[in-house]
């Protein structure tokens, strides 16, 4: 509710007259009580009386809340009349111990009351708005109640009741009290009619009244900003689209909303339209409704209040003014977040904007304008302010730190900061002070947002303060799940898939409501396709630093990612691999962040993390070979003596081989062989010869490769049934070595024998792989019909099992075979068929190969 203006005006005269009577009564009581106190020399009695008199003096000085003041004077007067009237002239020895102790406790109570009154007095001297009546009145009532219960506790009245007869000697004092009581009764209804229900939530009653600390409301100068031209143009167009426009500039903290708003209000068109009537309202000072109202008045250059109804004065001024006004309410979230005051703040803003000559702009953290029904926001509303594009971010950085120009790492640093303007500004200042870009990158990794914090800083010069303001907002604090969900999301560098959130945080059943709160506070945002929830890098870093995820929810999050890499299903030969690869392709960045976090966590389930890292690395081997995860897994497996160390070594070596890091791969294969022998896995130790043979083949060391492969096969065959599959693979690799040597007849013999062994073992994938290799070798040897038959049979088999990777290779080999056979149209068709498959799976070398063949075939004058 806003102030009911008519009631305030009607009550002001009677308030003044009644207040005068009360002050007169208080003055009489004070004078007589001081005289009465002089009649006793007992220290503890004088202590009580002195404190009570000090209370009366302060209450006398307070010009507001007279009803409550008079009640307090009544309590004090009654107490002092009883004490001083009964004990005047007595000696200290004549006072009983129980009464002495009671007096001492009463002195303590009076001093506590005094502390409260001094605050109210100080405030009343500096700010006389009627909106403070209820707040001060409640404190005065508390003081009066405290004295009442103190008297009841110590039974002061009953313990000195024998002295009541002495009151007859103090008729003058009693007359003063009578005047006070009569005036109090008369004032009661008038004050209640005059007060309005603006509930002021001042939590820190001991803090000095903020009104005197209001900073300047002089409009700040036109700022220099980068990359916001399109947004500013949209806002200015919107501002002039209607009379009395209402515009909200929204977004996360640190996005430069204030700078953008100032740029708009300093634009030439806006200056020409509104001139000197462009008003700046710095709302971060508006920690109460009356402060908010006073800030508006000050921005409009209104004189000190003459009526006590500041809002009415503002509205009257705006409606009587013939000039157009525009007000910029900067950091509007401060008054909007005052507990229990949203409707009051809304009413104030509605009243100010009710004049058709008034336009206003608010800047506010969040992604939705304040949803009061009475504000008709000008359509179309502006989009939330987002991070800068890379060019603008670089320009902003170099404006502050020209020394960084040309640094090849600068864009990497800006990307790390997600191009957030405040983070860029603060980081650029560090660069200007002498830090290199590489040094800043390293410091950011270790210090995170602490690097951009300044002791005693505010939202303008500390990224930590800026983010904390959003986390401390009323909506976020009001939802206990919001910070917990934010901590989960901070673990996911690439954002969280909405469909997976329930399985990521099963212990947060209210995640949907929490997510709405986080979106509203602009702490997270939706991806362009609305499928993922994302977080800006500085916010993510702050949350990881100050609100780390607890062990139980962290365990839940890890489990939700471990299930994406089930054992045995991350190789193309498995029928579920296609679907698994599709899901993993969306989650690779998050998966690696989760696995790295788990591998570094000594408190977690290390073996579980190692297994997930191994299965994920097997997937990477076939998709996009990378070594970071498997290398860390090997390190942890060695440190913990994990039983899967040999497997980790083996796949690490395989990925290194695919990356053509052959020397490193050879060393790891040898280490795998030694580790396998150590743990008694002789089959795997011998199987390492297969990989070493393939590596020697890649180096062109064919004879050595044959020797190593034959040794491995012989050892595996000697181990019996448990190793026959691996022995067959060694034979296939022998065929591959012959193929590379262009000894196609020997290669075909090895493939056929290996295929026969796989069929005997009911190993479908092995038999189809051998059939594929046989078809390729037949094609290269000139037996085109046999090659086509073998490759088509293999393709159909792989298609049936869903192994698109192997299907693509069959099609490629068919294209090669038809090209050699001169069947150019068929060759072109096969290359065009396998190209999208390789492209879909990310095999760039194979994509390039197919494109080269397609381009060549399309240049031929005649295609058969």
PDB file of C-alpha atoms in Angstrom, residues 381-481:
ATOM      1  CA  UNK A 381      10.148  -5.877 -24.127  1.00  0.00           C
ATOM      2  CA  UNK A 382      13.901  -5.847 -24.560  1.00  0.00           C
ATOM      3  CA  UNK A 383      15.835  -9.147 -24.475  1.00  0.00           C
ATOM      4  CA  UNK A 384      18.023  -9.769 -21.444  1.00  0.00           C
ATOM      5  CA  UNK A 385      21.455  -8.229 -21.788  1.00  0.00           C
ATOM      6  CA  UNK A 386      23.963 -11.004 -22.545  1.00  0.00           C
ATOM      7  CA  UNK A 387      27.738 -11.252 -22.802  1.00  0.00           C
ATOM      8  CA  UNK A 388      29.720  -9.331 -25.441  1.00  0.00           C
ATOM      9  CA  UNK A 389      30.779 -10.839 -28.727  1.00  0.00           C
ATOM     10  CA  UNK A 390      34.476 -11.618 -29.012  1.00  0.00           C
ATOM     11  CA  UNK A 391      35.415  -8.522 -31.064  1.00  0.00           C
ATOM     12  CA  UNK A 392      33.698  -6.146 -28.633  1.00  0.00           C
ATOM     13  CA  UNK A 393      35.226  -7.972 -25.661  1.00  0.00           C
ATOM     14  CA  UNK A 394      38.705  -7.622 -27.117  1.00  0.00           C
ATOM     15  CA  UNK A 395      38.132  -3.940 -27.884  1.00  0.00           C
ATOM     16  CA  UNK A 396      36.949  -3.317 -24.313  1.00  0.00           C
ATOM     17  CA  UNK A 397      39.976  -5.118 -22.868  1.00  0.00           C
ATOM     18  CA  UNK A 398      42.485  -3.275 -25.062  1.00  0.00           C
ATOM     19  CA  UNK A 399      40.913   0.085 -24.240  1.00  0.00           C
ATOM     20  CA  UNK A 400      42.027  -0.450 -20.646  1.00  0.00           C
ATOM     21  CA  UNK A 401      45.201  -2.445 -21.328  1.00  0.00           C
ATOM     22  CA  UNK A 402      46.698  -1.584 -24.739  1.00  0.00           C
ATOM     23  CA  UNK A 403      49.831  -3.560 -23.803  1.00  0.00           C
ATOM     24  CA  UNK A 404      47.901  -6.790 -24.445  1.00  0.00           C
ATOM     25  CA  UNK A 405      47.368  -5.996 -28.131  1.00  0.00           C
ATOM     26  CA  UNK A 406      48.542  -8.835 -30.337  1.00  0.00           C
ATOM     27  CA  UNK A 407      48.839 -11.313 -27.472  1.00  0.00           C
ATOM     28  CA  UNK A 408      47.830 -14.699 -28.947  1.00  0.00           C
ATOM     29  CA  UNK A 409      46.356 -15.810 -25.610  1.00  0.00           C
ATOM     30  CA  UNK A 410      44.043 -12.801 -25.166  1.00  0.00           C
ATOM     31  CA  UNK A 411      41.009 -14.306 -26.874  1.00  0.00           C
ATOM     32  CA  UNK A 412      41.461 -17.486 -24.888  1.00  0.00           C
ATOM     33  CA  UNK A 413      41.340 -15.440 -21.678  1.00  0.00           C
ATOM     34  CA  UNK A 414      38.231 -13.584 -22.845  1.00  0.00           C
ATOM     35  CA  UNK A 415      36.554 -16.876 -23.714  1.00  0.00           C
ATOM     36  CA  UNK A 416      37.420 -18.174 -20.246  1.00  0.00           C
ATOM     37  CA  UNK A 417      35.587 -15.163 -18.799  1.00  0.00           C
ATOM     38  CA  UNK A 418      32.621 -15.796 -21.125  1.00  0.00           C
ATOM     39  CA  UNK A 419      33.074 -12.217 -22.360  1.00  0.00           C
ATOM     40  CA  UNK A 420      31.300 -10.804 -19.280  1.00  0.00           C
ATOM     41  CA  UNK A 421      31.915  -7.014 -19.285  1.00  0.00           C
ATOM     42  CA  UNK A 422      32.680  -6.565 -15.570  1.00  0.00           C
ATOM     43  CA  UNK A 423      35.080  -9.525 -15.561  1.00  0.00           C
ATOM     44  CA  UNK A 424      36.787  -8.133 -18.669  1.00  0.00           C
ATOM     45  CA  UNK A 425      37.182  -4.700 -17.077  1.00  0.00           C
ATOM     46  CA  UNK A 426      38.665  -6.061 -13.863  1.00  0.00           C
ATOM     47  CA  UNK A 427      40.973  -8.486 -15.671  1.00  0.00           C
ATOM     48  CA  UNK A 428      42.145  -5.738 -18.027  1.00  0.00           C
ATOM     49  CA  UNK A 429      43.113  -3.597 -15.027  1.00  0.00           C
ATOM     50  CA  UNK A 430      45.303  -6.442 -13.773  1.00  0.00           C
ATOM     51  CA  UNK A 431      46.875  -6.676 -17.215  1.00  0.00           C
ATOM     52  CA  UNK A 432      47.527  -2.952 -17.262  1.00  0.00           C
ATOM     53  CA  UNK A 433      49.221  -3.282 -13.871  1.00  0.00           C
ATOM     54  CA  UNK A 434      51.807  -5.631 -15.381  1.00  0.00           C
ATOM     55  CA  UNK A 435      50.380  -9.168 -15.376  1.00  0.00           C
ATOM     56  CA  UNK A 436      50.810 -11.112 -18.638  1.00  0.00           C
ATOM     57  CA  UNK A 437      47.821 -12.827 -20.229  1.00  0.00           C
ATOM     58  CA  UNK A 438      49.286 -16.277 -19.529  1.00  0.00           C
ATOM     59  CA  UNK A 439      49.853 -15.332 -15.898  1.00  0.00           C
ATOM     60  CA  UNK A 440      46.249 -14.170 -15.632  1.00  0.00           C
ATOM     61  CA  UNK A 441      44.992 -17.418 -17.174  1.00  0.00           C
ATOM     62  CA  UNK A 442      47.003 -19.472 -14.677  1.00  0.00           C
ATOM     63  CA  UNK A 443      45.831 -17.340 -11.756  1.00  0.00           C
ATOM     64  CA  UNK A 444      42.197 -17.645 -12.851  1.00  0.00           C
ATOM     65  CA  UNK A 445      42.464 -21.450 -12.837  1.00  0.00           C
ATOM     66  CA  UNK A 446      43.699 -21.465  -9.244  1.00  0.00           C
ATOM     67  CA  UNK A 447      42.028 -18.397  -7.716  1.00  0.00           C
ATOM     68  CA  UNK A 448      38.843 -18.207  -9.778  1.00  0.00           C
ATOM     69  CA  UNK A 449      36.697 -15.179  -8.916  1.00  0.00           C
ATOM     70  CA  UNK A 450      38.964 -14.267  -5.994  1.00  0.00           C
ATOM     71  CA  UNK A 451      41.350 -12.944  -8.636  1.00  0.00           C
ATOM     72  CA  UNK A 452      38.769 -10.295  -9.548  1.00  0.00           C
ATOM     73  CA  UNK A 453      37.836  -9.409  -5.995  1.00  0.00           C
ATOM     74  CA  UNK A 454      38.905  -6.226  -4.216  1.00  0.00           C
ATOM     75  CA  UNK A 455      38.843  -5.803  -0.424  1.00  0.00           C
ATOM     76  CA  UNK A 456      36.028  -3.455   0.450  1.00  0.00           C
ATOM     77  CA  UNK A 457      34.862  -3.481  -3.162  1.00  0.00           C
ATOM     78  CA  UNK A 458      31.295  -3.079  -4.370  1.00  0.00           C
ATOM     79  CA  UNK A 459      29.322  -4.456  -7.288  1.00  0.00           C
ATOM     80  CA  UNK A 460      31.140  -2.119  -9.686  1.00  0.00           C
ATOM     81  CA  UNK A 461      34.689  -3.237  -8.904  1.00  0.00           C
ATOM     82  CA  UNK A 462      34.361  -6.757  -7.511  1.00  0.00           C
ATOM     83  CA  UNK A 463      32.991  -9.683  -9.465  1.00  0.00           C
ATOM     84  CA  UNK A 464      32.516 -11.583  -6.184  1.00  0.00           C
ATOM     85  CA  UNK A 465      30.375  -8.816  -4.682  1.00  0.00           C
ATOM     86  CA  UNK A 466      28.374  -8.566  -7.901  1.00  0.00           C
ATOM     87  CA  UNK A 467      27.598 -12.296  -7.988  1.00  0.00           C
ATOM     88  CA  UNK A 468      26.949 -12.483  -4.237  1.00  0.00           C
ATOM     89  CA  UNK A 469      24.263  -9.808  -4.581  1.00  0.00           C
ATOM     90  CA  UNK A 470      22.360 -12.110  -6.923  1.00  0.00           C
ATOM     91  CA  UNK A 471      22.774 -15.108  -4.627  1.00  0.00           C
ATOM     92  CA  UNK A 472      21.607 -13.036  -1.664  1.00  0.00           C
ATOM     93  CA  UNK A 473      18.436 -11.933  -3.410  1.00  0.00           C
ATOM     94  CA  UNK A 474      15.193 -12.580  -1.582  1.00  0.00           C
ATOM     95  CA  UNK A 475      13.950 -15.089  -4.164  1.00  0.00           C
ATOM     96  CA  UNK A 476      17.115 -17.214  -4.084  1.00  0.00           C
ATOM     97  CA  UNK A 477      17.346 -17.200  -0.299  1.00  0.00           C
ATOM     98  CA  UNK A 478      13.663 -18.015  -0.076  1.00  0.00           C
ATOM     99  CA  UNK A 479      14.085 -21.331  -1.915  1.00  0.00           C
ATOM    100  CA  UNK A 480      16.314 -23.789  -0.004  1.00  0.00           C
ATOM    101  CA  UNK A 481      16.866 -25.887  -3.151  1.00  0.00           C
TER     102      UNK A 481
END
